[in-house]
Amino acid sequence: MKQKIILETKNVSKVYDSNGLVVKAVDEVNLRVKAGEFVGLVGPSGSGKTTMLAMLATLLRETGGSLLIDKQDLGSMSDAQRTKFRREKIGFTFQSNNLVPYLTALENVELMLRLNKTNGRKSRERAIDLLTRLGLEDRLHSLPSQLSGGQQQRVAIARSLIHDPSVVLADEPTASLDTERANQVVQIFADLIHEGQRAGIMVTHDLRMCKYADKIVQMVDGKISRVITERSEIDLLAGTSKFDQLPNNENVEERRWLKKRALISQNLEHLPAGV
Amino acid sequence: MSIYLSLKEVWRNKGRFFLFSMVIALIAVLVLFTAGLGEGLASANKEYLEKLDATLLVFQEGTGYSTIESRLDYQKVKRVQRVEGVSNAGPIGFSNVEIVLDGGLDPIDVSFIGTETGKPGLPAPIIGETIRSKQSKVVMIDERIAESANISVGDYITIKSTQGTEDKFYDLRVTGITDGQQYFFQPSIFVSLAIWDKYRPKADASVSSSRPITNIIAVQLQNPENMASMAALIESAIKDVEISDIKTAYESAPGYSAQQNTLNTMKGFTFLIGVLVIGGFFQIQTLQKVPQIGMLKAIGTPNPVVAVASILQIIFVTVFGVALGGLAVLGLALGMPPSVPILFTGTSVLIAVASLLLIGPLGGLVSIRVALKVEPLTALGM
């Protein structure tokens, strides 16, 4: 069955003009994300990932091209319409300062429902179910300061999904987490995107997290430099292929793999551990 | 949504907001006390004149409406009375004496006021009878004196008056008790003008009282709305006088304006301090919350929700602080000795409270502006 395209950009650009100094932060990017597809957006600092994410989140207006979510053109919307669209159609997880510090875990998740005026007893049950699914059943009434970094990110994930958005965006969601928690958080994130048939985009510097993505989009200097869809290549990039498990460095296969992975990663800022 | 966010934040940070409410409460105490003091001092200065049942006061020309400096011949009372449009006119003489008390108690300094029966200037008693005879050695006393010295109607009081270089003592029977009638920061006692002229302190004890003098003349008009034209008419009809309304008269009392201006300046500065303190607190708090506000906007919280939440929070804290301050002032006022010149009138308290409630949002305006200007992009660190 052909899956529906939820998010689409057509030659989208973002150009900053400061006193005659023109900087193309995003340069004619074309991107399509289908329902249930989880995309990893990678690239070195200054490659335009965050600008791209900000435009998709309706936080920044494009200077060229168009962005469509659920076939609605974001560029044609007024600021008030974009704010409304953002709270209804987009789920967001940030790198830090994700949660309202004076609201409990449950209240933080319910915040999206309150903003959309869809809070009620059933919605609360749904929020509790989601938090329970994320392993936070004992922390429903804890304030963010009483939660670990991983728990806070899981609450943020619940908040980004509770209002049933079409698109879920994550900006470096694992930046402040250790490897174990980072894996746990992104895996849950990916699972929930797949289950809910949403379009998910995660900006990350941590290539190990790419293993949970269905597609890797690499940006360099504001352009898409590479799109990886093959599972084996994604695993190689993430450092999780079967070759990574080989104990013998002299193995011929492994040497071949190391070479291949180095080629894939040559334009990326951070190479996977051990390469 | 705004109420939800602001209430949650205040509730989950009770300690911080309570402490800040205490600061507002202390400012409220200061403002309310300054207002009470202003009202109390003003009242102590003008209470008698303010309650006077008259529209105009006649003074000696060139005295700048000073009741003490003004000296009027008694004949002028009759001439004022004859001016068309005047319904009644009465002389008022002001002086100071001491009431001497038995049992080693401290004497009471009082304003000694001479008036005439049936004329403006003599207040109605709240207990007992008014002064009926010109020559009777009777007196009406301010309720404050009755309370503090435990004097009742029918009792005799002794006043000490300096005649020349000698202290003379005169006994007067209390015929009535009036409501609060302070003048020149002293409670008042009232006698007939003839008795007043006889007993008032004099530099020369042999001064004849065959032609009594008065300080001012209180004038009632047939039509009080014609105040200005009547003042001009009296001034043209009678030589060497100047006319004022009651308010001008007490505002012209020595020190009155200076005192009220000082207190108003104090009040003004207290308000200013309040605005700056509240403004500073919320400004710092808002600056600390910039990433959080950015995140709220990034997930789709409209700007008005953020602004209203900020305003409501300021209002909650201010109302709570002012209420605490008001209760503290109420408690302090109840335990305050009557000698402290603090008076809380409904109007002055209402104005003070309304102004205090206003300084919160006023002080918080800058922080609200900051909150509104936070870009949702800050959530992405952009």
XYZ file of C-alpha atoms in Angstrom, chain A residues 16 50-51 53-54 59-60 83 86-87 92 94-104 107 110-112 114-115 143 159 171, chain B residues 1 4-6 8-10 12-13 289 291-292 294-303 305 313 375-377 379-382:
62
model
C 19.467 35.807 5.645
C 17.889 23.523 12.797
C 16.759 26.221 10.350
C 13.383 22.200 11.528
C 12.302 25.728 12.549
C 8.628 29.075 13.741
C 10.483 30.582 10.808
C 0.468 29.350 15.961
C 1.603 24.445 15.400
C -0.352 23.488 18.482
C 7.773 19.149 19.428
C 13.517 20.102 22.291
C 17.077 19.625 23.367
C 16.496 21.266 26.779
C 13.990 23.369 28.719
C 11.382 21.003 27.423
C 8.977 21.056 30.304
C 7.156 23.699 32.285
C 8.952 23.483 35.638
C 5.898 24.151 37.797
C 3.707 21.504 36.158
C 3.870 17.821 37.003
C 0.141 18.279 33.719
C -2.072 17.640 29.464
C -0.827 21.129 28.619
C -1.107 20.350 24.907
C -5.523 22.307 27.387
C -3.992 24.472 24.663
C 7.716 17.871 38.943
C 3.583 15.790 25.277
C 15.686 18.789 18.095
C -5.469 28.642 30.218
C -4.339 27.769 35.009
C -0.725 28.606 34.199
C -0.446 31.560 36.557
C -0.054 26.697 39.056
C 3.132 28.715 39.004
C 2.202 30.710 42.090
C 4.123 25.525 43.108
C 6.399 28.428 44.130
C 11.822 32.282 32.297
C 13.617 29.731 27.604
C 10.428 28.423 29.191
C 9.999 30.403 24.262
C 9.147 26.723 24.622
C 5.513 27.533 25.496
C 5.218 29.678 22.384
C 6.967 27.058 20.264
C 4.401 24.433 21.190
C 1.639 26.819 20.153
C 0.738 28.957 23.161
C -0.663 32.222 21.784
C 0.940 35.492 22.897
C -2.229 33.656 26.880
C 0.232 36.433 38.383
C 10.610 34.556 20.220
C 9.508 30.914 20.068
C 12.759 30.263 18.207
C 13.287 27.065 22.249
C 15.598 25.886 19.462
C 18.467 27.967 20.765
C 18.246 30.236 17.690
